[in-house]
mmCIF file of C-alpha atoms and ligand atoms in Angstrom:
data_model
loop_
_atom_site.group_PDB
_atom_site.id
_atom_site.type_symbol
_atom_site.label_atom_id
_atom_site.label_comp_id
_atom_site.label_asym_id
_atom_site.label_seq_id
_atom_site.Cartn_x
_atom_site.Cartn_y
_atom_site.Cartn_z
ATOM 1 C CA UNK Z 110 -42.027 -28.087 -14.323
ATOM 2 C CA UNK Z 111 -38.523 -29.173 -13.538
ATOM 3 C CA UNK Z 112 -37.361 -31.070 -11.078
ATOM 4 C CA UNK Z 113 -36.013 -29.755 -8.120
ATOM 5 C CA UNK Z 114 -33.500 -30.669 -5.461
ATOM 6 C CA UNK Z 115 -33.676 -29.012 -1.808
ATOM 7 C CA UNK Z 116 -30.054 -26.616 -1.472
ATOM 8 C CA UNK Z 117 -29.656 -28.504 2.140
ATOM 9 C CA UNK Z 118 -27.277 -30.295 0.488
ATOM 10 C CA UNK Z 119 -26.122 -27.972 -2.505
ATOM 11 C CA UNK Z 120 -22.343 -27.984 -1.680
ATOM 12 C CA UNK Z 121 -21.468 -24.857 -3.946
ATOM 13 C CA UNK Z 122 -22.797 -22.641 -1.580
ATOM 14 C CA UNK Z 123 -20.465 -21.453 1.484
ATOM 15 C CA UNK Z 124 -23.314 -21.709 3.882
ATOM 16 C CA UNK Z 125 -24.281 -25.306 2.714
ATOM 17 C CA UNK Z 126 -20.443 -26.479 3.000
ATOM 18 C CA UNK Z 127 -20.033 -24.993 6.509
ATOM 19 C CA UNK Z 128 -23.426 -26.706 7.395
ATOM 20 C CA UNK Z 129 -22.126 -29.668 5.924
ATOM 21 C CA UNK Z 130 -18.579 -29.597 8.116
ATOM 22 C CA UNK Z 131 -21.112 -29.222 11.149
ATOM 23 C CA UNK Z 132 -22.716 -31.947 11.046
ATOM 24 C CA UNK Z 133 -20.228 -34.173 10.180
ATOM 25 C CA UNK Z 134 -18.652 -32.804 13.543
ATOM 26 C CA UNK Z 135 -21.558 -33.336 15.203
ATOM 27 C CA UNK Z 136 -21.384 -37.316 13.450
ATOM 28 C CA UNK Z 137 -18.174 -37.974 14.366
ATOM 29 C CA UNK Z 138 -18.774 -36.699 18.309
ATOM 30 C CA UNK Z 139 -22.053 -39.101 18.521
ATOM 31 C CA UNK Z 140 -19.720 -41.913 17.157
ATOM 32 C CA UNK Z 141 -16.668 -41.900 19.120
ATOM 33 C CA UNK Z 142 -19.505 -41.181 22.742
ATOM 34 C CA UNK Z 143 -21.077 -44.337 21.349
ATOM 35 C CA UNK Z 144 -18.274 -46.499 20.623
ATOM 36 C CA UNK Z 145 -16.231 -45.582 23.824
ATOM 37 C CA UNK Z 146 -19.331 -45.889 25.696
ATOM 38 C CA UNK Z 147 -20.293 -49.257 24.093
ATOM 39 C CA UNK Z 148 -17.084 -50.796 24.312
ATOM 40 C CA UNK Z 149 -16.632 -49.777 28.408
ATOM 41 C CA UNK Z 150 -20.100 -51.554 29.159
ATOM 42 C CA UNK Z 151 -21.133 -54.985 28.856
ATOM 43 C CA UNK Z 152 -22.228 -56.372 27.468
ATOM 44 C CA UNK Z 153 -20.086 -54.494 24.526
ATOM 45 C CA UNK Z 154 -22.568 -52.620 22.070
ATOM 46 C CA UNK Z 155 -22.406 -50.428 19.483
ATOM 47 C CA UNK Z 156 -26.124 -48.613 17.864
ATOM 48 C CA UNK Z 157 -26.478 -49.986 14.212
ATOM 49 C CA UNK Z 158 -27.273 -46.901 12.684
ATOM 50 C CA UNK Z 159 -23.846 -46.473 12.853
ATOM 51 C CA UNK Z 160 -22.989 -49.447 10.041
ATOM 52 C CA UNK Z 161 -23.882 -46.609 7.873
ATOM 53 C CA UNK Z 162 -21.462 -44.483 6.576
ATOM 54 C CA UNK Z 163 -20.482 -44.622 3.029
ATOM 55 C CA UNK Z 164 -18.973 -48.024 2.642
ATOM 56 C CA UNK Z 165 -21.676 -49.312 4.987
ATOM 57 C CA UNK Z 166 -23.865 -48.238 2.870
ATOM 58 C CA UNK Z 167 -22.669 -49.173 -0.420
ATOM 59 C CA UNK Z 168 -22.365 -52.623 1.306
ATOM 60 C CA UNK Z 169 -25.764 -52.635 2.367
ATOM 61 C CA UNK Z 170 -26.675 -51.994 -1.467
ATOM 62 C CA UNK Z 171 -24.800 -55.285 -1.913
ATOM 63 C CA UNK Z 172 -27.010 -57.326 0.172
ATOM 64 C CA UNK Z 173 -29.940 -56.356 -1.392
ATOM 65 C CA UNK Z 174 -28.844 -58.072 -4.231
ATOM 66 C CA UNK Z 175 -27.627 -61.061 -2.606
ATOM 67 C CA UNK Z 176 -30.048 -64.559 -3.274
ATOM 68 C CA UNK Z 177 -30.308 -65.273 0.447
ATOM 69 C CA UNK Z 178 -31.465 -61.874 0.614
ATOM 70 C CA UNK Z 179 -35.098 -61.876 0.427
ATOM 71 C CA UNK Z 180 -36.770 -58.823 2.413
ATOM 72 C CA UNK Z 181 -36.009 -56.435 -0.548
ATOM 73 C CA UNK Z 182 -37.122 -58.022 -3.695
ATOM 74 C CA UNK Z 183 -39.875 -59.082 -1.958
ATOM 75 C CA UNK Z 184 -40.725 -55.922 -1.433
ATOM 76 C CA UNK Z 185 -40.051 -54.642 -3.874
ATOM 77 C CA UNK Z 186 -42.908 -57.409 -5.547
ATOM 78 C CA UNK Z 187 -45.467 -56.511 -3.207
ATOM 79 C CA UNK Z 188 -45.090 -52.468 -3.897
ATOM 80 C CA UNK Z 189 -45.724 -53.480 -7.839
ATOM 81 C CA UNK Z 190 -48.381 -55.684 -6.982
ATOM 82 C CA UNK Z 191 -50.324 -53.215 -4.256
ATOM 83 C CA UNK Z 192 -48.758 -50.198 -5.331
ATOM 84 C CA UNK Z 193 -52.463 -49.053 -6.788
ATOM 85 C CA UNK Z 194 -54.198 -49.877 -3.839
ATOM 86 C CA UNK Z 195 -51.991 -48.307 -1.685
ATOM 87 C CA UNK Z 196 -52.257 -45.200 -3.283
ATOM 88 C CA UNK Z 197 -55.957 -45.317 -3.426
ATOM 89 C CA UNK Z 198 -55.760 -45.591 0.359
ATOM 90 C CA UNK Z 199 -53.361 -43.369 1.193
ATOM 91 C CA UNK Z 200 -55.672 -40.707 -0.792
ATOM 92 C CA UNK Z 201 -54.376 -37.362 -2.064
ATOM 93 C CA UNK Z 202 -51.081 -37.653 -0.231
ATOM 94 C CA UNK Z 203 -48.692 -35.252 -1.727
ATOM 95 C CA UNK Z 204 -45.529 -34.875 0.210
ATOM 96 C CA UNK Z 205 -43.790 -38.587 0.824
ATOM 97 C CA UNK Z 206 -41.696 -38.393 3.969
ATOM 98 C CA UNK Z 207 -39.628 -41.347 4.318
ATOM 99 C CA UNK Z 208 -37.502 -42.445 6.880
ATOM 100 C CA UNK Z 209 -34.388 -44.610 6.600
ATOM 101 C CA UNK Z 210 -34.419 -43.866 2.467
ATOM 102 C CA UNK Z 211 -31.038 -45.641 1.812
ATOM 103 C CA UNK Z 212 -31.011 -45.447 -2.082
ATOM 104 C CA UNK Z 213 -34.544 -45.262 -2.525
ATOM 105 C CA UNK Z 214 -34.793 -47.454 -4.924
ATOM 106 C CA UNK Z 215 -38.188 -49.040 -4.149
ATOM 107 C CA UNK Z 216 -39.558 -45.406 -3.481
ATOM 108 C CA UNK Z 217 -39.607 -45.167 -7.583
ATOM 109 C CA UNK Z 218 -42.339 -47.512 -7.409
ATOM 110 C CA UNK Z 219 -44.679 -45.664 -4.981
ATOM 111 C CA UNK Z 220 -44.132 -42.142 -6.099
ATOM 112 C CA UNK Z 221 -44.960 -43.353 -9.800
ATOM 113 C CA UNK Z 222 -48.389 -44.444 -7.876
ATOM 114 C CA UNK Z 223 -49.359 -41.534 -6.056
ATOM 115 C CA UNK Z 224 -50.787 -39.234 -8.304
ATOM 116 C CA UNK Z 225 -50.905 -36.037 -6.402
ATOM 117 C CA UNK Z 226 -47.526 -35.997 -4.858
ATOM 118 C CA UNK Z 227 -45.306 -33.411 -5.652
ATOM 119 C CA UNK Z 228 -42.354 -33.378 -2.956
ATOM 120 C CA UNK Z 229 -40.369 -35.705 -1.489
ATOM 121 C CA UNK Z 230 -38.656 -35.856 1.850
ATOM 122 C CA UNK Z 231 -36.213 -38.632 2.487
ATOM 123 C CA UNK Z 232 -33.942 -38.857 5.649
ATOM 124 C CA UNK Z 233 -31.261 -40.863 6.195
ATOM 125 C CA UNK Z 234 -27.670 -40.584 8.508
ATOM 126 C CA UNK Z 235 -25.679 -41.443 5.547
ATOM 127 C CA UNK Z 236 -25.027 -38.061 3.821
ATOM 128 C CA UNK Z 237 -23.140 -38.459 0.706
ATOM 129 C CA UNK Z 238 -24.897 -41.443 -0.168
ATOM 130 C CA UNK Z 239 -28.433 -39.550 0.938
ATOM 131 C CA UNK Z 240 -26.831 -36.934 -1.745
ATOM 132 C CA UNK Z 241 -26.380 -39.515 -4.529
ATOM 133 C CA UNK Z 242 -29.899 -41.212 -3.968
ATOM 134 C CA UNK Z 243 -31.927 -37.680 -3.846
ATOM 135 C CA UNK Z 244 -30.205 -36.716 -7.246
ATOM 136 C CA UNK Z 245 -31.281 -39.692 -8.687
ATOM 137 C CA UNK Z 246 -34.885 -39.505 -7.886
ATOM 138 C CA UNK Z 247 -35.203 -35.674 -8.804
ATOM 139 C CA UNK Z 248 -33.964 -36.932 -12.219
ATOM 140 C CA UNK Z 249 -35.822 -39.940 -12.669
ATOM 141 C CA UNK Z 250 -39.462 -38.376 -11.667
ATOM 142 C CA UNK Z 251 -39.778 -34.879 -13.194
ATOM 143 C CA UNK Z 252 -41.632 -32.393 -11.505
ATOM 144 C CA UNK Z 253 -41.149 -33.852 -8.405
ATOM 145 C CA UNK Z 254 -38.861 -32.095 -5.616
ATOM 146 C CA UNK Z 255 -36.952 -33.858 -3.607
ATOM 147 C CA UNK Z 256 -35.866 -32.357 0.078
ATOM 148 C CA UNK Z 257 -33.165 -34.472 1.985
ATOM 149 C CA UNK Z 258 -32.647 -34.180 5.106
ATOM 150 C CA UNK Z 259 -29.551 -35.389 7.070
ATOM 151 C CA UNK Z 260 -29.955 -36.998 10.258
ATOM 152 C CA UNK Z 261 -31.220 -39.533 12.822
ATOM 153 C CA UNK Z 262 -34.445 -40.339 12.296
ATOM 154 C CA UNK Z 263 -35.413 -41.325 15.772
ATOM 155 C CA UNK Z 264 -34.686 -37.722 16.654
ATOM 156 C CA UNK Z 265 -36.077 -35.596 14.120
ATOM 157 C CA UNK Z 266 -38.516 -33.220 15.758
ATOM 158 C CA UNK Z 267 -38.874 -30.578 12.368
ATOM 159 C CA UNK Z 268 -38.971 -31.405 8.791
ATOM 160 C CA UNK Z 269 -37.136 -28.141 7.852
ATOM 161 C CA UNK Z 270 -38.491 -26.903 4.697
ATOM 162 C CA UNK Z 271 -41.551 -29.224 3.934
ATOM 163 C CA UNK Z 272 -44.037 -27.240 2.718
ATOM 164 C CA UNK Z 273 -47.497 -28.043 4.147
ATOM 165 C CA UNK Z 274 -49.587 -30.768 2.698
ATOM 166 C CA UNK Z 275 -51.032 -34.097 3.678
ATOM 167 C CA UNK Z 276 -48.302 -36.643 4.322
ATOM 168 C CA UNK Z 277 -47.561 -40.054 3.483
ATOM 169 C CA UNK Z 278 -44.634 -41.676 5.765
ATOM 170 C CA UNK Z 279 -42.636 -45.229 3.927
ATOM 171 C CA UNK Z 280 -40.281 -46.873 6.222
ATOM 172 C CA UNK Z 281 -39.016 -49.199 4.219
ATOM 173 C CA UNK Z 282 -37.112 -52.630 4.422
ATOM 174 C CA UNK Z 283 -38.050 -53.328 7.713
ATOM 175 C CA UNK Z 284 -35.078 -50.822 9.147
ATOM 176 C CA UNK Z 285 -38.016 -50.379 11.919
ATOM 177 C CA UNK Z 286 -37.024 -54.055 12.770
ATOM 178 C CA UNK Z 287 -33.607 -52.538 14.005
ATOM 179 C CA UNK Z 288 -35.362 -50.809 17.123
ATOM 180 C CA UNK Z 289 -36.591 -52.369 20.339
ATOM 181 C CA UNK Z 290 -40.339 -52.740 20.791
ATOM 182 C CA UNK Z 291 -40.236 -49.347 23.196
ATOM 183 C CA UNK Z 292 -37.853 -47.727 21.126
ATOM 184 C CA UNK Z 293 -40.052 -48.497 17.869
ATOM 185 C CA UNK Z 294 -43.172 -47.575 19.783
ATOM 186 C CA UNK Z 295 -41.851 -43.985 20.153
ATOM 187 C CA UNK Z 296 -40.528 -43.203 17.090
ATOM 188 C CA UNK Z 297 -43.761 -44.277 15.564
ATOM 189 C CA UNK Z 298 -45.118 -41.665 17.935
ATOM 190 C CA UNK Z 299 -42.663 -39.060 16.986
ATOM 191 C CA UNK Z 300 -43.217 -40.131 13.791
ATOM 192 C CA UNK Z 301 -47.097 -38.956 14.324
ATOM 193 C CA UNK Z 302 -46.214 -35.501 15.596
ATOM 194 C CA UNK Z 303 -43.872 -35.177 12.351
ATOM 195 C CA UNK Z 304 -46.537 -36.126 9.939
ATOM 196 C CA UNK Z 305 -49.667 -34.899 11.531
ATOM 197 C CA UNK Z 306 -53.355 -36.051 11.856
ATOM 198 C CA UNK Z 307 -55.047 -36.819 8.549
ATOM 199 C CA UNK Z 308 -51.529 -38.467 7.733
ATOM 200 C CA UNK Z 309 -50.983 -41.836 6.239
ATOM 201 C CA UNK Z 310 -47.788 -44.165 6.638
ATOM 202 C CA UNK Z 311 -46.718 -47.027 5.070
ATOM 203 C CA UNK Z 312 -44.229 -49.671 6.865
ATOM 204 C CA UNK Z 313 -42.570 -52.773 5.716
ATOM 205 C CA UNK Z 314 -42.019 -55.230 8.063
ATOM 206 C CA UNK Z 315 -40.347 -58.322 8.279
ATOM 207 C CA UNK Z 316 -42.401 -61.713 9.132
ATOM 208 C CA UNK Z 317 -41.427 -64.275 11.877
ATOM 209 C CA UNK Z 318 -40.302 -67.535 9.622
ATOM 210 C CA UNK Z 319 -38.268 -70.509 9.381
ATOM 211 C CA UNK Z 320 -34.346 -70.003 10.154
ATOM 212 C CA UNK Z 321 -33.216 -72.094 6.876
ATOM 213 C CA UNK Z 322 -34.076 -68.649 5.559
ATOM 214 C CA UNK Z 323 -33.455 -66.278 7.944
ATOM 215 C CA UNK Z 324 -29.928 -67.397 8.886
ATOM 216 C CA UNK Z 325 -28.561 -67.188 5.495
ATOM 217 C CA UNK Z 326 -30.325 -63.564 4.825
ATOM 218 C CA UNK Z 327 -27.900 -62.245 7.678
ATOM 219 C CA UNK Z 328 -24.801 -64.593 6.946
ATOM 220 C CA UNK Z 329 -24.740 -64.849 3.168
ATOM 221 C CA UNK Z 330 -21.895 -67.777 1.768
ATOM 222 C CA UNK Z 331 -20.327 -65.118 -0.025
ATOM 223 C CA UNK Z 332 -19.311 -63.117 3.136
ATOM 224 C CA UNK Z 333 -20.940 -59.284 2.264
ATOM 225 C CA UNK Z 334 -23.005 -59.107 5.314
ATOM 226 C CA UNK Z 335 -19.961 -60.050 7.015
ATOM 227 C CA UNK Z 336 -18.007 -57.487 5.311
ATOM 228 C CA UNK Z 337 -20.945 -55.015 6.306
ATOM 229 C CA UNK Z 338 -20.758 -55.820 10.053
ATOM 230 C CA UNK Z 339 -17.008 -55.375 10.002
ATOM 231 C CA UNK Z 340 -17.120 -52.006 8.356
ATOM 232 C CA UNK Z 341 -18.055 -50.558 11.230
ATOM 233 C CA UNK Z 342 -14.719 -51.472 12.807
ATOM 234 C CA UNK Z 343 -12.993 -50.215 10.417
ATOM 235 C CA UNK Z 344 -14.971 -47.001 10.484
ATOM 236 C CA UNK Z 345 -14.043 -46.665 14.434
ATOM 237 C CA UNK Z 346 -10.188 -46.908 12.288
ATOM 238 C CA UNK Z 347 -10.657 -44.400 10.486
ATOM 239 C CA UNK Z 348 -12.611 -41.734 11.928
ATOM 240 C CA UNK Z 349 -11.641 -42.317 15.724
ATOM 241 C CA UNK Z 350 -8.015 -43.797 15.354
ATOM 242 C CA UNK Z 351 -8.636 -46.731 16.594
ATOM 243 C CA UNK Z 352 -6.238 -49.872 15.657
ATOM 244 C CA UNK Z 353 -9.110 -53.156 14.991
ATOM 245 C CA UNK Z 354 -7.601 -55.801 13.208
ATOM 246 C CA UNK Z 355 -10.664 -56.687 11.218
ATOM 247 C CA UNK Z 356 -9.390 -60.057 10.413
ATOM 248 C CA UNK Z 357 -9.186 -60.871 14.184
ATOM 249 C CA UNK Z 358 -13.074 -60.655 14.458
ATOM 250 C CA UNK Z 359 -15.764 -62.980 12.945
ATOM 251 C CA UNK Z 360 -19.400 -61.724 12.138
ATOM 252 C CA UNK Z 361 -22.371 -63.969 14.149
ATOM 253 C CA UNK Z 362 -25.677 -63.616 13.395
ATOM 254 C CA UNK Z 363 -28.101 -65.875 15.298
ATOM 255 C CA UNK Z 364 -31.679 -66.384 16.209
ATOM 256 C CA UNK Z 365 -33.238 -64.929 19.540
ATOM 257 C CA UNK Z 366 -36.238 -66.694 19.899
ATOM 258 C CA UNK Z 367 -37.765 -65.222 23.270
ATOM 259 C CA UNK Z 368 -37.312 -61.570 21.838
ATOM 260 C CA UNK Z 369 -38.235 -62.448 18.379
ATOM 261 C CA UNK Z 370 -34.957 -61.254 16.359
ATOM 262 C CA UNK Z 371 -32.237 -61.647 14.911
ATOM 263 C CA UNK Z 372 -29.268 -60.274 17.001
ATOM 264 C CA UNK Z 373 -25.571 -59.898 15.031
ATOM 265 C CA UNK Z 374 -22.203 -59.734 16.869
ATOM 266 C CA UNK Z 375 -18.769 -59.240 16.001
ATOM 267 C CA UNK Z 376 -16.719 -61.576 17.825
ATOM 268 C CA UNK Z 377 -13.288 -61.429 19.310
ATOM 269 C CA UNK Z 378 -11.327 -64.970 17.603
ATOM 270 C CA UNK Z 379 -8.177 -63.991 20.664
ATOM 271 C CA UNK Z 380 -7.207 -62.377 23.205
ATOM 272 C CA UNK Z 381 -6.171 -58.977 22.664
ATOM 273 C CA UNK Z 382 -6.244 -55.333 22.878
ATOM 274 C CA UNK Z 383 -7.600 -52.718 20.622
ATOM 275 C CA UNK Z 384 -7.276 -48.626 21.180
ATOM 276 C CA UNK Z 385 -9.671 -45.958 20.398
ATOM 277 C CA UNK Z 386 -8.856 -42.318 20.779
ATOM 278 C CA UNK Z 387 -6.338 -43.709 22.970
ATOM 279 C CA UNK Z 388 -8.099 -45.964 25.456
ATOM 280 C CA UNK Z 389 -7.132 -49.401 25.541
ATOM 281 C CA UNK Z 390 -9.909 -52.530 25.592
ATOM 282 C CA UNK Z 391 -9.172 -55.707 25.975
ATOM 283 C CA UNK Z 392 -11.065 -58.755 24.395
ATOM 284 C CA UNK Z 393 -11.133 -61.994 25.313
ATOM 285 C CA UNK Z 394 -11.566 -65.041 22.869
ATOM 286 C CA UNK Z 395 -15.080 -65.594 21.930
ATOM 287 C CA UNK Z 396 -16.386 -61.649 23.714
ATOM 288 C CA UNK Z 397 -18.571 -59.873 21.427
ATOM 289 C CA UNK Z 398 -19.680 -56.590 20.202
ATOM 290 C CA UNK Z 399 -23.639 -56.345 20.038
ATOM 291 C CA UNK Z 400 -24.120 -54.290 16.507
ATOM 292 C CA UNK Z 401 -27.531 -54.790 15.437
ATOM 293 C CA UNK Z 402 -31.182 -56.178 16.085
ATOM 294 C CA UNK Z 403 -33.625 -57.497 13.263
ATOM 295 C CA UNK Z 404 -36.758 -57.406 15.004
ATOM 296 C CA UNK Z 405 -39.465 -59.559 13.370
ATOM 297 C CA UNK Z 406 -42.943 -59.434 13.786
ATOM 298 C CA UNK Z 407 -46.561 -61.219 12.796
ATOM 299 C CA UNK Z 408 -48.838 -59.138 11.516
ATOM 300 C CA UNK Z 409 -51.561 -58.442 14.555
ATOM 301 C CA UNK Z 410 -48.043 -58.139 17.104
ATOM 302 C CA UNK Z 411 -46.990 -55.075 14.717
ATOM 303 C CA UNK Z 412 -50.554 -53.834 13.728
ATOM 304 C CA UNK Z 413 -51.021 -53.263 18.463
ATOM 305 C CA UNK Z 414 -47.722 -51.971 18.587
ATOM 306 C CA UNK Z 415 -49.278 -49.302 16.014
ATOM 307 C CA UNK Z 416 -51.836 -48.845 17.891
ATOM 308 C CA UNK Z 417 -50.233 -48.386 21.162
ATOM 309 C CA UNK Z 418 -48.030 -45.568 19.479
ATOM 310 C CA UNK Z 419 -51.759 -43.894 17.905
ATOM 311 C CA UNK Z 420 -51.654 -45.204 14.822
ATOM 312 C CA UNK Z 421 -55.095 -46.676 13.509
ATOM 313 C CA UNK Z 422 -53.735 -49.740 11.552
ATOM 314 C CA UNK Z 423 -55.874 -49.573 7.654
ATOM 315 C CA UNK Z 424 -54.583 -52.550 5.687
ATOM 316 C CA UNK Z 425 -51.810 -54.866 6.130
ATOM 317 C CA UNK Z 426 -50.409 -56.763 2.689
ATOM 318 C CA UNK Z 427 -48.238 -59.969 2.899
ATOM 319 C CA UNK Z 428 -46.296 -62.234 -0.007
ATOM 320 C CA UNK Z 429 -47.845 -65.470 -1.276
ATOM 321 C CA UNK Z 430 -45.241 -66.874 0.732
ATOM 322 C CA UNK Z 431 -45.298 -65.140 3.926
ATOM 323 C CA UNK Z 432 -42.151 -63.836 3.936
ATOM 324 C CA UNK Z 433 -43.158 -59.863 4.246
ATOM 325 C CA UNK Z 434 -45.654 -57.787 5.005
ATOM 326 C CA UNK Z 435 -46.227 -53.964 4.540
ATOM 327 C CA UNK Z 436 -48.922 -52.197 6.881
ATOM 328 C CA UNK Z 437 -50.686 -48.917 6.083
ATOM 329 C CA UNK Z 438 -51.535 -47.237 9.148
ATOM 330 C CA UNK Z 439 -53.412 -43.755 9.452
ATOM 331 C CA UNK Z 440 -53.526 -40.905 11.649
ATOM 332 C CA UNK Z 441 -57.222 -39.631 12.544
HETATM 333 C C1 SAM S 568 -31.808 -51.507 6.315
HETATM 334 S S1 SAM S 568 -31.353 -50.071 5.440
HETATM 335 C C2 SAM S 568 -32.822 -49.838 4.458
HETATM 336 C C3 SAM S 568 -32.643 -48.890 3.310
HETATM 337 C C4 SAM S 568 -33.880 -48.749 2.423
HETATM 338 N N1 SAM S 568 -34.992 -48.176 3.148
HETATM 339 C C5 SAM S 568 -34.251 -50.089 1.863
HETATM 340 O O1 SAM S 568 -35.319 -50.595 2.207
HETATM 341 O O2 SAM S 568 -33.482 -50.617 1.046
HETATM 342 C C6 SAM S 568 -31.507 -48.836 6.684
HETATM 343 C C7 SAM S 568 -31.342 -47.405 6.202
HETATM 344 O O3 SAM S 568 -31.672 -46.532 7.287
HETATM 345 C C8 SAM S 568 -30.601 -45.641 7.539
HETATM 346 N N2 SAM S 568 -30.574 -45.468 8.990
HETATM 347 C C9 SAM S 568 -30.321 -46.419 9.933
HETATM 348 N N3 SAM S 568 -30.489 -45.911 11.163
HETATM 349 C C10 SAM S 568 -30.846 -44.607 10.987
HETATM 350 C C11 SAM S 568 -31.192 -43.553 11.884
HETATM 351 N N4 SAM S 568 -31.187 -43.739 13.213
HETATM 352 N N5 SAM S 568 -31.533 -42.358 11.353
HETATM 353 C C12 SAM S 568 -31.552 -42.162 10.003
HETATM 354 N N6 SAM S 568 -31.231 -43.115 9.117
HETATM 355 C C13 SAM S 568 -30.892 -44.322 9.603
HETATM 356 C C14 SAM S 568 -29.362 -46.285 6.978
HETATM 357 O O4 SAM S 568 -28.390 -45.341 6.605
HETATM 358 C C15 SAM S 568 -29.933 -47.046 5.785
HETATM 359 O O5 SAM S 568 -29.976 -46.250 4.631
#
């Protein structure tokens, strides 16, 4: 059988363009409310998600690579090394839904273990490179369809076009990290009504640990996480017309103990004034922009938060050197 990719994002079709200009409408309205928003409260804040467009996410491909960066090829390790017992557990899953997908790299590894599966489902906010990533896999794993779907995972109440099937969730790379304890706790619970009972999902979530490492994995030497947080500045540029002089703001990443995460700012190095869509905010020296949250977790804290959301927890994995850990959690 060939491989197949869903037409949701098959441009040479008129429908599929005009669906295409809709939603990037519809992207560009939920960015400029949340920036203008963000910026007019404080303290200033603006949701991560939105660090991925394009060249956020490109970026973000770049830190995976990085040496300080460990969450990925840890990973990555750990999906080799429990990749057959994950898909003895997770049974005769055949549609993989996964949330977050990025470039789907590591999702190679998982569909090669899952013998029955036959379509994939990945959903991510970044479109084109969503586009890139589901061509890929549809050529790399014949037979196998692929389905992307375009949007915010924390709000995705269908998955349009998935035919019916028992499902295996993968939220990879500890993205889940990025949302508050409530706000994890209920898209785990959407994530239930999406995949249904009898369902089986897979998380990978990053370990409490010493900050010798963690610093550097959000502050590399060589500056790309710092050219990743200050994308999204330049992103307000160039899709809201805003004037940020990226150079006059410094990327901080630091260590929140009581809340157990890693919070990352952009920080104002003067005083001075910035426009958006025409309104004016003014920084002082040394305000910040709140951009993103790395929530990280030991394994029982994560395995009740499951639980709280409905999730039975099944197994949870973790590196020889307790960097990672992946949970597999069922529905019943
Ligand atoms: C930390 S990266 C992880 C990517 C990939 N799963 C990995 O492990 O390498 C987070 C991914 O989730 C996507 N993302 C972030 N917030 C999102 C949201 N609210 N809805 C959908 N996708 C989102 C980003 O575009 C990005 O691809």
């Amino acid at each position: 059988m060939a491989s197949d990719i869903s037409s949701l994002l098959a441009e040479d079709r008129p429908s599929a363009s005009a669906a295409k200009a809709a939603r990037r409408e519809a992207e560009i309205a939920a960015f400029a409310e949340a920036v203008l928003d963000g910026l007019a409260r404080r303290p200033r804040s603006i949701p991560s998600r939105f660090l991925y467009d394009a060249v956020g996410s490109t970026l973000f491909e770049e830190i995976t690579k990085l040496k300080e960066y460990y969450p990925t090829r840890t990973e990555t390790k750990m999906l080799e090394t429990f990749g057959a017992e994950i898909a003895e557990l997770a049974g005769d899953a055949d549609i993989l839904v996964e949330f977050g997908s990025g470039s789907s790299r590591k999702t190679s590894l998982l569909i090669d273990a899952l013998d029955a599966l036959h379509t994939y489902v990945p959903i991510d906010v970044s479109e084109s490179f969503l586009a890139e990533a589901a061509k890929r896999l549809a050529a790399q794993h014949a037979g196998l369809t692929v389905k992307p779907l375009v949007g915010d995972f924390t709000r995705t109440r269908t998955l349009i076009g998935t035919p019916r099937g028992e499902k295996l969730g993968f939220f990879s790379g500890s993205t889940i990290g990025n949302l508050t304890h409530e706000e994890a706790k209920a898209f785990l619970e959407n994530a239930a009504q999406l995949l249904g009972r009898g369902s089986t999902f897979l998380i990978g979530v990053d370990l409490k640990k010493s900050l010798d490492i963690l610093i550097p994995a959000y502050d590399d030497a060589d500056g790309v996480t710092a050219a990743f947080s200050l994308n999204l500045l330049a992103r307000v540029n160039r899709e809201l017309d805003g004037d940020f002089d990226t150079t006059k703001f410094a990327h901080v990443a630091l260590y929140n103990a009581d809340k157990g995460r890693i919070e990352i700012y952009l920080e104002s190095l003067t005083d001075q004034k910035v426009n958006v869509l025409g309104r004016g905010f003014t920084f002082s020296k040394g305000e910040r922009i709140h951009t993103e949250n790395s929530h990280k977790y030991a394994v029982p804290e994560f395995q009740d938060l499951a639980s709280a959301a409905g999730w039975r927890p099944v197994e949870a994995w973790t590196d020889n050197d307790q960097l990672f850990s992946l949970h597999l959690l069922r529905l019943d």
